[in-house]
Coordinates of C-alpha atoms in Angstrom, one line a residue:
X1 CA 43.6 122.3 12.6
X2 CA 46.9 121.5 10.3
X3 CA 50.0 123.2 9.2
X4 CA 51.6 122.7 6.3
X5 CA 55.5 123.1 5.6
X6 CA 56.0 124.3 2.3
X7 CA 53.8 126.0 -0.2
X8 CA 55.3 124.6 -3.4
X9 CA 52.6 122.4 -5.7
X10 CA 53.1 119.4 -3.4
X11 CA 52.0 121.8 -0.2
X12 CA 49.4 123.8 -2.1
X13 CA 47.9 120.2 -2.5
X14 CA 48.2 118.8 0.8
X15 CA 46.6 122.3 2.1
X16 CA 44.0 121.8 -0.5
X17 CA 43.5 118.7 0.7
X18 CA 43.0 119.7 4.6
X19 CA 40.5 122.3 3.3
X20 CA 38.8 119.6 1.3
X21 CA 38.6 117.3 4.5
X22 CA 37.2 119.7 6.8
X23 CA 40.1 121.2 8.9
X24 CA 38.7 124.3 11.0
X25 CA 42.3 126.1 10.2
X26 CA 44.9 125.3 7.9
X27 CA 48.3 127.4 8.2
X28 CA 50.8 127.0 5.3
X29 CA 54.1 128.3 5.9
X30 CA 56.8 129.1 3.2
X31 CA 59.2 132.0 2.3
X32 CA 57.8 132.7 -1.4
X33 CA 55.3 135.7 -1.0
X34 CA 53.7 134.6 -4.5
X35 CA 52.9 131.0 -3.2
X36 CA 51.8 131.8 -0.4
X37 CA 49.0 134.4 -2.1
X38 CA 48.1 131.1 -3.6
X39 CA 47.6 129.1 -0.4
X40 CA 45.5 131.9 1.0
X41 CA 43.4 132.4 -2.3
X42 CA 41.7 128.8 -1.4
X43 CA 41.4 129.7 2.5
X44 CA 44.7 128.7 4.0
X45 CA 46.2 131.1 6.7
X46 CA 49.9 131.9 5.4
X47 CA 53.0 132.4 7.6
X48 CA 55.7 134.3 5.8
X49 CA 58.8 132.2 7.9
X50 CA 61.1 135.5 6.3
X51 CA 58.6 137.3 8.9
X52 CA 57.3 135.3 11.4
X53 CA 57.9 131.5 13.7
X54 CA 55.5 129.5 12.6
X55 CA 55.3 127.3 16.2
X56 CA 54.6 130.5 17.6
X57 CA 51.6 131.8 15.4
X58 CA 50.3 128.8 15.5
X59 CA 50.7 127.7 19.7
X60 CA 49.0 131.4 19.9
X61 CA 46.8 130.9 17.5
X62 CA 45.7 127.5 19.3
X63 CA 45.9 128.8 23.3
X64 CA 48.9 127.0 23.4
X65 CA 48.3 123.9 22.6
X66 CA 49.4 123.4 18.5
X67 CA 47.9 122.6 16.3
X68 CA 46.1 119.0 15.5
X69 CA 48.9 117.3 12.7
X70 CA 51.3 118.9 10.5
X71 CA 52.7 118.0 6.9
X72 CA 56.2 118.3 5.8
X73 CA 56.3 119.1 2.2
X74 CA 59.7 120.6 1.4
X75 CA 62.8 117.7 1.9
X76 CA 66.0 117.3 2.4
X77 CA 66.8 120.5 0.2
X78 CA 64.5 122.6 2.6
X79 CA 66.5 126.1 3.3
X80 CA 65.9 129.2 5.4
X81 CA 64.9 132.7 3.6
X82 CA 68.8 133.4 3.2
X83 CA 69.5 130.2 1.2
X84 CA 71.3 127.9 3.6
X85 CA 70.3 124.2 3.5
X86 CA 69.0 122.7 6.5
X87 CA 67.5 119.1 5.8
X88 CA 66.3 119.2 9.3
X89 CA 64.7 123.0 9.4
X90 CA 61.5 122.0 8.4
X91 CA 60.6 118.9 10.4
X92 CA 61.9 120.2 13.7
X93 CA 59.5 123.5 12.7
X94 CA 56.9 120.8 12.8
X95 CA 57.5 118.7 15.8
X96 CA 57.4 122.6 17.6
X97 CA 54.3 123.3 15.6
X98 CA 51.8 120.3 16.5
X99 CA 50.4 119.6 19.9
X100 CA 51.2 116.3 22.0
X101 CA 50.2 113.5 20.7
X102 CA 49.7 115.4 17.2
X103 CA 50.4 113.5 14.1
X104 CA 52.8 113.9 11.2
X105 CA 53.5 113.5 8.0
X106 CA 56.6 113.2 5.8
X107 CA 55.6 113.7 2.0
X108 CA 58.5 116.0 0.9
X109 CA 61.3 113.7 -0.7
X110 CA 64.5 112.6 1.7
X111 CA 67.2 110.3 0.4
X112 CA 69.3 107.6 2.0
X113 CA 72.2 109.2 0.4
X114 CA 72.9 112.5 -1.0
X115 CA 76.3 112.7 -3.0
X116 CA 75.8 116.8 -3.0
X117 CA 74.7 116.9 0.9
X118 CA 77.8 117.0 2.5
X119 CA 79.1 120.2 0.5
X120 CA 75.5 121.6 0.8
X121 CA 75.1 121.2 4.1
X122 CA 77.8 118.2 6.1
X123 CA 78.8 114.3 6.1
X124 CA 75.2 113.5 8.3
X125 CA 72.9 114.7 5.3
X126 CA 75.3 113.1 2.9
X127 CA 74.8 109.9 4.5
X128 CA 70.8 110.5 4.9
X129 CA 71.2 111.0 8.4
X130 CA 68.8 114.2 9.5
X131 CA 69.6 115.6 12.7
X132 CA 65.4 115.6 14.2
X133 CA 64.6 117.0 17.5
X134 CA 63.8 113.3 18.4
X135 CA 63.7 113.9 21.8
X136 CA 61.0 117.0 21.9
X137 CA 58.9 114.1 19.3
X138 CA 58.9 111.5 21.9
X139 CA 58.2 113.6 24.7
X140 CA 54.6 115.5 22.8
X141 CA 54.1 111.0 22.4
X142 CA 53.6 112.3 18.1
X143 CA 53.0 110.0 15.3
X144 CA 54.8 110.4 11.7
X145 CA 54.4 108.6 8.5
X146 CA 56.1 109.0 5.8
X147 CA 57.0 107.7 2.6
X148 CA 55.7 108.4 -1.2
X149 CA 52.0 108.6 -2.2
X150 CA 50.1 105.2 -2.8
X151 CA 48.7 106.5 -5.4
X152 CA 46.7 103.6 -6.7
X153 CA 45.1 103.8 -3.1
X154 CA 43.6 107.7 -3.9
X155 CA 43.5 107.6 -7.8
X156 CA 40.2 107.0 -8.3
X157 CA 38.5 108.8 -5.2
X158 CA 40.3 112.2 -6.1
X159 CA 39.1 111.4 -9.9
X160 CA 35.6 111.4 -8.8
X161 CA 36.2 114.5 -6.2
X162 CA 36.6 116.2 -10.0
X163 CA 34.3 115.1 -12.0
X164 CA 31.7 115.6 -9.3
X165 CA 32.9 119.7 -9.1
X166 CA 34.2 119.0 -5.5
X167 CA 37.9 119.5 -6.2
X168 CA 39.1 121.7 -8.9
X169 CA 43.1 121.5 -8.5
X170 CA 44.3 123.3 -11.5
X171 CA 44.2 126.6 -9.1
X172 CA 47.7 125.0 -9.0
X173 CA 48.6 125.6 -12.5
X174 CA 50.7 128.6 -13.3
X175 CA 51.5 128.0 -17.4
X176 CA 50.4 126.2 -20.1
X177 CA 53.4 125.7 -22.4
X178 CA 54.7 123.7 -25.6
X179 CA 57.3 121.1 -24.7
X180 CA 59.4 122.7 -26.8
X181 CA 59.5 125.6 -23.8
X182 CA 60.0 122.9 -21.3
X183 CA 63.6 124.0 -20.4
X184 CA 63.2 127.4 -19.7
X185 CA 60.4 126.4 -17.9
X186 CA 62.5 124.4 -15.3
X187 CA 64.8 127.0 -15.1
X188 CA 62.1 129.3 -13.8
X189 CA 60.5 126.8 -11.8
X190 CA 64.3 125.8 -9.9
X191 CA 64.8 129.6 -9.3
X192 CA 61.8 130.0 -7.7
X193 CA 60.6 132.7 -10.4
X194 CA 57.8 134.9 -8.8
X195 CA 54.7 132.9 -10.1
X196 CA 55.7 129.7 -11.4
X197 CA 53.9 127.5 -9.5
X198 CA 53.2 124.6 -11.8
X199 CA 53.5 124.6 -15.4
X200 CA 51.5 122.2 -17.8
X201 CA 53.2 121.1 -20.7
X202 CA 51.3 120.5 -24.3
X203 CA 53.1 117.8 -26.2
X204 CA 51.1 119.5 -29.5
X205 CA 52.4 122.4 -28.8
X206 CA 49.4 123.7 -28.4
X207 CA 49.9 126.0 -25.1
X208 CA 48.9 129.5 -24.6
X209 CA 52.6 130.4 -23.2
X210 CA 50.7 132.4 -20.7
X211 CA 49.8 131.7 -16.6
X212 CA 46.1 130.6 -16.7

């Protein structure tokens, strides 16, 4: 059993990928109603976090005891439904979320330094410093990694997941547009625009301008 922080592409993939391996429940918490209609189109469990405490639907979903691992996949920019930044909001939601001796994982992008952190959000984040419930981690005995994708590692087992009809990822795909409409695209993507989820650019030109 898994939960996932964030529903953005990079959590719509690592829930996909919990499905893929066999979890018996995978929650995936977000604020963004549209993402998270896309998490539970391919069997995930959402958890609105505008609505509801994740740790608690999933310790009561679980009798208690948490669920099995957890992935972080929002970062150091990650921010409650009213827009403040928290870099710490997520991972302590996860270290309540997963049982003793659960495992975690780290995939959503922190930074040893962050020139716009202490404005955002003070001098700790600016300096890469995230303030963890360290203590409530050592005392459930969990196990984080963390770090960016080896992708070399996974390339060409997730390449033969597709071609074999196991794994069909694009589900992820929002728009197909011309690079020409790559700006505006961005724009729409960094404002959290109701249904851009992930948008495919065509170098040709040659995109339909519409979600698939």
């Amino acid at each position: 059993q898994t939960i996932i922080f964030g529903a953005g592409p990079v959590g719509l993939m690592a829930t996909y990928s919990a499905l893929l391996k066999g979890a018996g429940r995978v929650w995936t918490a977000d604020h963004h109603p549209d993402r998270l209609r896309k998490a539970e189109e391919i069997g995930a469990i959402p958890i609105n976090t505008a609505e509801q405490n994740p740790a608690e639907v999933v310790t009561e979903a679980t009798l208690g005891l948490g669920a099995d691992n957890g992935c972080e996949c929002v970062g150091y920019q990650a921010h409650d439904p009213q827009g403040h930044e928290d870099a710490s909001l997520t991972l302590n939601e996860l270290i309540d979320s997963v049982r003793f001796t659960g495992d975690i994982g780290v995939v959503g992008v922190f930074l040893p330094q962050d020139p716009g952190g202490a404005e955002a959000q003070g001098e700790l984040e600016a300096q890469g410093k995230v303030p963890i419930d360290f203590g409530m981690m050592w005392f459930k005995g969990q196990h984080m990694g963390t770090g960016q994708a080896p992708v070399k590692r996974y390339n060409r087992a997730l390449r033969d997941l597709i071609a074999g009809g196991k794994a069909e990822p694009g589900f992820v795909v929002s728009h197909e547009l011309g690079l020409d409409e790559a700006p505006t695209a961005y724009e729409h993507f960094d404002a959290r625009d109701d249904g851009w989820t992930k948008v495919v650019l065509h170098p040709d030109g040659l995109g339909n301008g519409h979600k698939r």
